[in-house]
Short mmCIF file of C-alpha atoms in Angstrom, two decimals:
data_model
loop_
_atom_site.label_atom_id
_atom_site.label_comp_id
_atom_site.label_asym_id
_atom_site.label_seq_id
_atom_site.Cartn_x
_atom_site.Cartn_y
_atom_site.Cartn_z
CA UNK A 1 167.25 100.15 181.92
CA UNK A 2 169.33 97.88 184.51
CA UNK A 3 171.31 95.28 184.56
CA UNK A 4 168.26 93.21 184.67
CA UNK A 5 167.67 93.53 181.00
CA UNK A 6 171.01 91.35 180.46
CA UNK A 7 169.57 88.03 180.23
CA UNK A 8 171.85 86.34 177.34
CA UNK A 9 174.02 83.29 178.90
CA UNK A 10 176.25 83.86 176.44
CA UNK A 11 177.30 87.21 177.00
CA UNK A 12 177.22 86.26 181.03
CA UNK A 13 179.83 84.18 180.00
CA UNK A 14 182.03 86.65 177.80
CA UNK A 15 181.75 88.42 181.54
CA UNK A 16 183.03 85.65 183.46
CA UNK A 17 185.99 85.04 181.14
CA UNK A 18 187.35 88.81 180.41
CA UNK A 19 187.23 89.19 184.39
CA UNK A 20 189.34 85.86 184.70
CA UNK A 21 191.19 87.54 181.57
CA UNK A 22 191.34 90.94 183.42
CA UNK A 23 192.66 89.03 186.69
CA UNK A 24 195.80 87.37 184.93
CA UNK A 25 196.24 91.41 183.08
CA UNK A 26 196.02 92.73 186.44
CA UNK A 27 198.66 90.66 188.04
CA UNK A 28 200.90 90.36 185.41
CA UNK A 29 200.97 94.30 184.50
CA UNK A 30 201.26 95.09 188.27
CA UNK A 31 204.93 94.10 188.58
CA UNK A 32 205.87 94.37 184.28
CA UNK A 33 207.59 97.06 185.06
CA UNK A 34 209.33 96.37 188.02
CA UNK A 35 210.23 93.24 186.79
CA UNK A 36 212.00 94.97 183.50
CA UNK A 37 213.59 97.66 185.25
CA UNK A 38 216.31 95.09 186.67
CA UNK A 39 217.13 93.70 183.00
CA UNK A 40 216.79 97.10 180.72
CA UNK A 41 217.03 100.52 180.03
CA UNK A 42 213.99 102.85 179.72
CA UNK A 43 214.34 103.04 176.14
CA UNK A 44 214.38 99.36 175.46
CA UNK A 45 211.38 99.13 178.17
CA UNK A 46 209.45 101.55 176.22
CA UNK A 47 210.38 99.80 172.63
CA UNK A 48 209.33 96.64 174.19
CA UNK A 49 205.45 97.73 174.18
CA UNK A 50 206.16 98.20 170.38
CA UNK A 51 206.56 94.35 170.29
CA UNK A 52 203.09 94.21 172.10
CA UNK A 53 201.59 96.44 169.90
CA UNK A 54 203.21 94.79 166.92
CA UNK A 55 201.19 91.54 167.63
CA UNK A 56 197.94 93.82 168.07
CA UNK A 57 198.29 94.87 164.64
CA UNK A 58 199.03 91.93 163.30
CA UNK A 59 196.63 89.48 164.34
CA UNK A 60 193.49 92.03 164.58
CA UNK A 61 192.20 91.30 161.03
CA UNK A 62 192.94 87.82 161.20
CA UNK A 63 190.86 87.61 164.16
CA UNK A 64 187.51 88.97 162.68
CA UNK A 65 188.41 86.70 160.06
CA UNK A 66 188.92 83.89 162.24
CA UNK A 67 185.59 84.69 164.31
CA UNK A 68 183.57 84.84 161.46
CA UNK A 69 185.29 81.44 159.74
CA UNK A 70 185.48 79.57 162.61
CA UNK A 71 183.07 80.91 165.43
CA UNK A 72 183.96 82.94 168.83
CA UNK A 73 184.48 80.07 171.12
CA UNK A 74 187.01 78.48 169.09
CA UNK A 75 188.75 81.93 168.50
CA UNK A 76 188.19 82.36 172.56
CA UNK A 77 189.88 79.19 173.15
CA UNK A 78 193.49 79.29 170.87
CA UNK A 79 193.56 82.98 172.08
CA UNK A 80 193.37 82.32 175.93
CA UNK A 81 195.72 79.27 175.28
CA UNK A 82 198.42 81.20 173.53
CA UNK A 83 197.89 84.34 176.43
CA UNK A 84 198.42 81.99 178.94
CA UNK A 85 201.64 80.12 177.32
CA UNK A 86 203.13 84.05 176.79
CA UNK A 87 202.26 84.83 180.07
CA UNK A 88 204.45 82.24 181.33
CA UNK A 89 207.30 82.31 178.85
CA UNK A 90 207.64 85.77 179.27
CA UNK A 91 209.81 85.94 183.23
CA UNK A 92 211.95 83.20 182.40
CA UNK A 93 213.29 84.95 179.18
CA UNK A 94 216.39 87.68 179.85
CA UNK A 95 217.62 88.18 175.86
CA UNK A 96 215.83 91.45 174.27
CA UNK A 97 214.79 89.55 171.46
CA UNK A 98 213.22 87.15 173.22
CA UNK A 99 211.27 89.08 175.52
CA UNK A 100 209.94 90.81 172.56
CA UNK A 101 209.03 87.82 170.40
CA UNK A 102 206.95 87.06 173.32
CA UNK A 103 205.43 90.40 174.03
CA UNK A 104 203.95 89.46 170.46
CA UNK A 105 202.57 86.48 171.19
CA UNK A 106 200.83 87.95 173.86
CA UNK A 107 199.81 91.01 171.93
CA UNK A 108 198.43 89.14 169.26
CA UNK A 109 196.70 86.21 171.15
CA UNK A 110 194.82 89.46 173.56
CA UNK A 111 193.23 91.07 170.56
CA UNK A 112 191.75 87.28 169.19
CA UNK A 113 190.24 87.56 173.27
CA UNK A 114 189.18 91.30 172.54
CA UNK A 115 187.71 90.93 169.14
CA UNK A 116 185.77 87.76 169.85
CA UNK A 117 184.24 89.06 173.08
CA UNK A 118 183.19 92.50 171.25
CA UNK A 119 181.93 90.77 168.51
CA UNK A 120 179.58 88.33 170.93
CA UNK A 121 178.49 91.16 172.85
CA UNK A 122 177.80 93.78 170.08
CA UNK A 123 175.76 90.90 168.22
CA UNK A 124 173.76 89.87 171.54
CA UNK A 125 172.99 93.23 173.09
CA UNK A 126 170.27 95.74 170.78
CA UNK A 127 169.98 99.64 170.52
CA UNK A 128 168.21 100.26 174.20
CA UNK A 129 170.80 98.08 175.82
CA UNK A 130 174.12 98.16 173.91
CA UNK A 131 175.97 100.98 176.09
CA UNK A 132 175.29 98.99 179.40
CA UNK A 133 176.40 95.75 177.98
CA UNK A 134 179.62 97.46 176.80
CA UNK A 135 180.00 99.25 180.20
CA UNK A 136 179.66 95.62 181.83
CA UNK A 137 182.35 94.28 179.86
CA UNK A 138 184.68 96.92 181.24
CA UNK A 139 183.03 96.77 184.46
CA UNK A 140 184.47 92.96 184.02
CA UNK A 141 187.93 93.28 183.14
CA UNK A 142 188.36 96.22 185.36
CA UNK A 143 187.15 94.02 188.70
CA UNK A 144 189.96 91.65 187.18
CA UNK A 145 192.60 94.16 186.88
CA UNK A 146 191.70 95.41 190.62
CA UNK A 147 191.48 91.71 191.78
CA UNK A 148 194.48 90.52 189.97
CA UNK A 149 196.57 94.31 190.89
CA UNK A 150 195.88 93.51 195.05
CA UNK A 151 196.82 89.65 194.77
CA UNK A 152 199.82 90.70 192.99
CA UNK A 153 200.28 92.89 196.04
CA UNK A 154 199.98 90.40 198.45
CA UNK A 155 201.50 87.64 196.35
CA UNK A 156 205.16 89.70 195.89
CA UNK A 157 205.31 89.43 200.14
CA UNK A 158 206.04 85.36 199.35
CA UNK A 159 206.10 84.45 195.93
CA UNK A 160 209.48 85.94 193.78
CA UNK A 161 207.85 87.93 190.38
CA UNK A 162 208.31 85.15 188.38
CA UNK A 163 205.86 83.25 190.35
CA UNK A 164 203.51 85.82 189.94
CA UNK A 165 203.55 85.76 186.36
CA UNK A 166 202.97 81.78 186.65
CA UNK A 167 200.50 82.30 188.54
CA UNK A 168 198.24 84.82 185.99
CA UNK A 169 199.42 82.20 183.37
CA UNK A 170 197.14 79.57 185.30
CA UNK A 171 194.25 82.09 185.65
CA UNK A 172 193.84 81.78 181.83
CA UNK A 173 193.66 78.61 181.41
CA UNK A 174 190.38 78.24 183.76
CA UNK A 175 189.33 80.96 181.73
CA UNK A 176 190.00 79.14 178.36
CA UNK A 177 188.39 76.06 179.97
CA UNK A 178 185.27 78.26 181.27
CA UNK A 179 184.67 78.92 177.51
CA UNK A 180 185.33 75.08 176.04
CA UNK A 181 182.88 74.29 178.48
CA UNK A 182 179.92 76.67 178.57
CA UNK A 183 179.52 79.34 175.69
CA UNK A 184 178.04 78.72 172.42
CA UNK A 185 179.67 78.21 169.21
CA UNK A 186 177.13 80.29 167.62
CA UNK A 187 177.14 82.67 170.40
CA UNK A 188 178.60 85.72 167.69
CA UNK A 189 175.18 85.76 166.01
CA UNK A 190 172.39 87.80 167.16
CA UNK A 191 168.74 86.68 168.17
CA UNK A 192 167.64 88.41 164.90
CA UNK A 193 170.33 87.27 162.34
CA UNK A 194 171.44 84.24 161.14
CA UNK A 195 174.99 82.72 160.49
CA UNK A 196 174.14 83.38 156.91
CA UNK A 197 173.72 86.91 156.87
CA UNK A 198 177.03 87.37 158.51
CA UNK A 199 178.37 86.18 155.70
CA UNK A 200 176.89 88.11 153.79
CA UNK A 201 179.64 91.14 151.48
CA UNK A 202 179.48 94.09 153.67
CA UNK A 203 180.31 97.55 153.63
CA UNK A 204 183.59 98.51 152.16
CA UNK A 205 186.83 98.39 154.73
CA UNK A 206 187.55 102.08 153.62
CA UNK A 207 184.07 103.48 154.08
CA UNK A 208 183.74 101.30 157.53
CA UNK A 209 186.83 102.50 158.66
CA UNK A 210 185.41 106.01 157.94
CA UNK A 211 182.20 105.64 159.39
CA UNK A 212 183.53 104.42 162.59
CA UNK A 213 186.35 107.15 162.76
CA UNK A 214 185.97 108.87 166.10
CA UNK A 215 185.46 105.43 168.01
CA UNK A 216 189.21 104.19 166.25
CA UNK A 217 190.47 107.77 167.14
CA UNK A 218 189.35 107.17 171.12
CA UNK A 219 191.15 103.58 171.22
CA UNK A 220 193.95 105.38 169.34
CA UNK A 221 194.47 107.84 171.74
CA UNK A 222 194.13 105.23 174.28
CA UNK A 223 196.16 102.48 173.67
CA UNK A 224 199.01 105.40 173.45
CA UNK A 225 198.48 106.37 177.01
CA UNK A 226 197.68 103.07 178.52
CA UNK A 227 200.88 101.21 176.95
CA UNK A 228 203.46 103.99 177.61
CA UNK A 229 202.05 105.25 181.41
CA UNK A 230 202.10 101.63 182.86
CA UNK A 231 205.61 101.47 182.35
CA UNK A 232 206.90 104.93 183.28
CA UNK A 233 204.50 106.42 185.60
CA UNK A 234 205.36 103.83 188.18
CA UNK A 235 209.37 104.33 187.00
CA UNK A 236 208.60 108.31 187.33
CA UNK A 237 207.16 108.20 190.95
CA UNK A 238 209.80 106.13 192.30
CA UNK A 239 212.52 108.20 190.50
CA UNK A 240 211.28 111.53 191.89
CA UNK A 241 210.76 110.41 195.30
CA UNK A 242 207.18 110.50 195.54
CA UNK A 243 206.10 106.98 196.22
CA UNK A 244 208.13 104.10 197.41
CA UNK A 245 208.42 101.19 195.13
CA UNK A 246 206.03 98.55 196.77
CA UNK A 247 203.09 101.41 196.66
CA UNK A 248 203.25 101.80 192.82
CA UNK A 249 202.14 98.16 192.12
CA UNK A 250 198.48 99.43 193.81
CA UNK A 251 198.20 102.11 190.20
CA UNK A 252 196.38 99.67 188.46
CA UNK A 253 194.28 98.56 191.04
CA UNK A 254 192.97 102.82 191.71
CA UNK A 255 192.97 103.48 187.86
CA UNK A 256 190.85 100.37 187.00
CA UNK A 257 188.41 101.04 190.27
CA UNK A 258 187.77 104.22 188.87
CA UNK A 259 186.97 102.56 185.51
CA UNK A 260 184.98 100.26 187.19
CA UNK A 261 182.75 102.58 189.81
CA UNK A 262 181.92 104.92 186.80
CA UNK A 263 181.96 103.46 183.03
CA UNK A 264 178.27 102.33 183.96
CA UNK A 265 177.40 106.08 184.39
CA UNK A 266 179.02 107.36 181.46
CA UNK A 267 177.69 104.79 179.09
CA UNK A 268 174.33 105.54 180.28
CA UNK A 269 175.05 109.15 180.01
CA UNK A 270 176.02 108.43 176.44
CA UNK A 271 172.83 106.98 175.22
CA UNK A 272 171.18 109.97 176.83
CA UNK A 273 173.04 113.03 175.66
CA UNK A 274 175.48 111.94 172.80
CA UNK A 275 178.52 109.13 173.19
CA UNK A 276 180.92 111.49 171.52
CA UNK A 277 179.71 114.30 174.08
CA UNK A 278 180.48 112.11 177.41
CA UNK A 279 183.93 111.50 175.36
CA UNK A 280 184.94 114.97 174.97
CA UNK A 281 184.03 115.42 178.72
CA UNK A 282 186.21 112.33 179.99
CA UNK A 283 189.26 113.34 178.08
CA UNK A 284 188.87 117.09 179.04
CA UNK A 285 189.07 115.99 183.14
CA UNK A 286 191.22 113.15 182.01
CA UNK A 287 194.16 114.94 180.99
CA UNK A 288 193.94 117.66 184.60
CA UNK A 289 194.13 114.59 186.45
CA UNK A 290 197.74 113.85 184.40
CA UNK A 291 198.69 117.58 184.60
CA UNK A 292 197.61 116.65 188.74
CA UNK A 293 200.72 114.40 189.31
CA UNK A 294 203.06 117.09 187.98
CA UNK A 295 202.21 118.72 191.33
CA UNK A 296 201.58 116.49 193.84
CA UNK A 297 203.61 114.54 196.50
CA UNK A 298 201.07 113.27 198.75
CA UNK A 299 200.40 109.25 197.65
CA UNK A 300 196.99 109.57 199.23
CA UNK A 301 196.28 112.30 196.74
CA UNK A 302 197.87 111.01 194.03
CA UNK A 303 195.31 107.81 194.72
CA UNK A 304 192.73 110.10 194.32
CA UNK A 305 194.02 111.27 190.89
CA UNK A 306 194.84 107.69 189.59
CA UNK A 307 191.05 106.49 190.52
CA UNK A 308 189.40 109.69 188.84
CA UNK A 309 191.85 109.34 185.87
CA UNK A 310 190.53 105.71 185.53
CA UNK A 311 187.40 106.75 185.75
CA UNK A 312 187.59 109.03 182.95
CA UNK A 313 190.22 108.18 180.49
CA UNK A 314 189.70 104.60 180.98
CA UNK A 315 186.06 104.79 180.60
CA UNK A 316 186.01 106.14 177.05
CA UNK A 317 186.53 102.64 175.96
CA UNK A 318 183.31 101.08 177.01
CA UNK A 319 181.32 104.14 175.70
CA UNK A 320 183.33 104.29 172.17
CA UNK A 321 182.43 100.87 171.05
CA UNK A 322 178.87 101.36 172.21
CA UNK A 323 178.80 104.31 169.69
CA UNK A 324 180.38 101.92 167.09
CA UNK A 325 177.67 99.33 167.49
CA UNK A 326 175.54 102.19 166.87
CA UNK A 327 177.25 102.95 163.83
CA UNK A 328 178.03 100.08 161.97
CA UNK A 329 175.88 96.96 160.68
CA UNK A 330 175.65 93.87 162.73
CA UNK A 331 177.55 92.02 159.72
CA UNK A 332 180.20 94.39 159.83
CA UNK A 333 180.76 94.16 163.93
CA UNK A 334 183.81 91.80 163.38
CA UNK A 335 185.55 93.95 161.22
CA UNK A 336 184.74 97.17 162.79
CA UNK A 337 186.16 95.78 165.87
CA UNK A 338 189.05 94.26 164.43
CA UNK A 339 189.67 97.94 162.68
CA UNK A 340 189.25 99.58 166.31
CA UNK A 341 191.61 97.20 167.83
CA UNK A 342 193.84 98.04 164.78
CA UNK A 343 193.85 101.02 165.83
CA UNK A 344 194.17 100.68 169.35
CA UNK A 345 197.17 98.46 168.39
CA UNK A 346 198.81 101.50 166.41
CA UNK A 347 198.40 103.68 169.58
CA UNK A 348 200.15 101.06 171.56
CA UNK A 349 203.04 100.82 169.10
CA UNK A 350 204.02 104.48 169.50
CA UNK A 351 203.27 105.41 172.86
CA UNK A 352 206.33 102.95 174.78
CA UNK A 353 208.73 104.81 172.53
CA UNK A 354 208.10 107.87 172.23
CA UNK A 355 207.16 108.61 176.12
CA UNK A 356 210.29 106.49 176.64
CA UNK A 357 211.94 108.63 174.45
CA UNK A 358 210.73 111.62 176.06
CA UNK A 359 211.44 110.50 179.47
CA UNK A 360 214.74 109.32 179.01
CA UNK A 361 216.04 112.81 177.00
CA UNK A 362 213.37 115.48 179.22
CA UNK A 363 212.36 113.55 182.06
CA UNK A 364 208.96 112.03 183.86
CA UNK A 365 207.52 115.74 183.39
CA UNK A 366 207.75 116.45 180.06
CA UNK A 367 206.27 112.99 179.55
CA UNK A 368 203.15 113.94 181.99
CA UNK A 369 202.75 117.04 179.86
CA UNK A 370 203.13 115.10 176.27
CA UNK A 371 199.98 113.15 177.84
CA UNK A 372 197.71 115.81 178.76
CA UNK A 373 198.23 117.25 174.77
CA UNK A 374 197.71 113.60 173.66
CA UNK A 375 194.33 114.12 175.22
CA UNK A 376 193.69 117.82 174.14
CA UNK A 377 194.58 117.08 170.77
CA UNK A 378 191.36 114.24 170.73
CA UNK A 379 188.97 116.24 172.33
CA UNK A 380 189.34 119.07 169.86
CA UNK A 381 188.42 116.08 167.23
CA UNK A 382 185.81 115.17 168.64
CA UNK A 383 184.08 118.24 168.69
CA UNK A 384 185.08 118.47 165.27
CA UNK A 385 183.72 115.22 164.01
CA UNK A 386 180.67 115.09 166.80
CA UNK A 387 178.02 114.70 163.84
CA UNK A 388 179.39 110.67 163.89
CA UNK A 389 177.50 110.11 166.53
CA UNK A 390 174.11 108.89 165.40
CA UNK A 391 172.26 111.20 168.20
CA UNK A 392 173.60 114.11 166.86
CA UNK A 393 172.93 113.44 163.18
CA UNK A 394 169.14 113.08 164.31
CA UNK A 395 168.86 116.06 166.48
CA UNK A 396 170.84 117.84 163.44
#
């Protein structure tokens, strides 16, 4: 089945806006930590993604509730609106506190975007096609995050940071204004329920939570890595002498092409052989690729590494909410994927300071090999817990 099958308008349009989304993320993150480096220490860098991950936590819930109260667009909308005012706050603030306060803002108005989108394309995509519309979505947001990572690049030879971050700012709202102008307000219900059945009591938080397990442990594991190694990888190349400064804004832009050139694959893969299967293979070449830049010095090779960790690690995503649509009712998408971006919130609140932590007491190695157990560690669960995924109950 090809992308020929996606037909829905409305999930066309959750495309369009997570790649704007992804765009303004790829700028922005590009130059984050370059940006911080000349106002704080590692340690407060690293506690800063706590702030971030704070607002994950905090507003996931209220999202699903928000989706299912007052519709996806409307969610869509506030969300993009806060990102973008967040996005733009955020360079002209130099006090701690403030910086924070807005790191939460932007963490909490990115998992409204996140929730609403999952929850529009779980409910429009069915069993034979719900892998390759999840794949799609973070074929989306990774184009964005390789568009938005190169103009960054070229943007920093005339524009000061700040006017970067303005800039990404601006890409939201045309996203935000895509969405007030073209999706549906019932777009979050499926061609074969109705808004009423939605509403409908569903299965217990606990039991959901449960159920759904191995997908929250993959965005766990996840948001851990992602949040801490965009902040001290780039700090760690520069510091060792292996890449000059102005190369390390093009990371994002190799680890998201990798996400993008392959999550198709593996999602595909997944629906043939087992999702939790494809998992335990992405994190297994996942974490050699991180062992990889304990040894290299070439920047061509360590390109190489970035894309095929991207391609991997970032590609469990895509296929770990395809297994949760599997697993969980359509009335119970919004709160399974508030829970996984719970969780995915929890992983970003430990992973700035710890690996900052680590970093700042052991060094950039120790940190590289704290990463490659991170992913170790959640392989050996999976294979532990691989009867959650529905393919392998049946062939059970």
């Amino acid at each position: 089945m090809g992308f020929r099958s996606i037909q829905d308008r409305n999930v066309k349009l959750v495309y369009l806006t997570i790649f704007l989304l992804g765009t303004g993320y790829g700028a922005s993150l590009s130059i984050t930590a370059l940006h911080l480096k000349g106002l704080f220490d590692e340690w407060q860098i690293g506690t800063l993604g706590t702030w971030f991950a704070g607002g994950i936590i905090a507003m996931s819930l209220p999202a699903g509730a928000l989706v299912r109260r007052f519709s996806a667009k409307t969610t869509l909308i506030l969300c993009l609106a806060a990102y973008a005012a967040s996005v733009v706050l955020f360079p002209l603030l130099t006090s701690y506190w403030a910086v924070g306060a807005v790191r939460s803002v932007d963490g909490a108005a990115s998992v409204g975007v996140w929730v609403a989108c999952e929850t529009v394309l779980l409910a429009r995509s069915d069993k034979h096609n719900k892998a390759l519309v999840m794949s799609v979505y973070a074929m989306a947001i990774a184009i964005g995050y390789v568009v938005g990572s190169g103009m960054a690049r070229a943007l920093v030879l005339w524009l000061s940071y700040r006017q970067v971050f303005f800039v990404a700012g601006a890409i939201a709202i045309v996203s935000a204004i895509v969405v007030l102008a073209l999706l549906d307000r019932d777009a979050q219900v499926s061609q074969t329920e109705s808004a009423e059945s939605l509403k409908e009591p569903g299965e217990p938080t606990a039991s959901l939570l449960w159920r759904i397990k191995t997908s929250c442990m993959a965005t766990c594991s996840y948001g851990y890595f992602q949040a801490a190694v965009v902040l001290f990888l780039p700090i760690y190349l520069v510091k060792s002498g292996k890449v000059e400064e102005k190369d390390t804004v093009l990371i994002t832009a190799f680890f998201a092409g990798g996400m993008l050139v392959f999550s198709s694959l593996w999602a595909r893969l997944g629906d043939r052989i087992g999702h939790l299967r494809v998992i335990t293979l992405l994190s297994i070449i996942g974490l050699s690729m991180i062992l990889g830049f304990v040894f290299l010095s070439s920047w061509p090779l360590m390109c190489i590494a970035i894309f095929i960790a991207g391609a991997t690690l970032a590609s469990i995503s895509p296929v770990s909410l395809a297994l949760q649509g599997h697993i969980a009712h359509p009335r119970d998408y919004t709160r399974a994927n508030a829970l996984f971006n719970v969780c995915y919130g929890v992983g970003m609140l430990l992973g700035p300071p710890i690996s900052g932590r680590i970093v700042h007491d052991k060094g950039g190695e120790v940190m590289l090999y704290h990463f490659a157990a991170l992913w170790l560690g959640f392989a050996v669960l999976t294979v532990v817990f691989r009867r959650d995924d529905p393919r392998a109950s049946k062939a059970a």
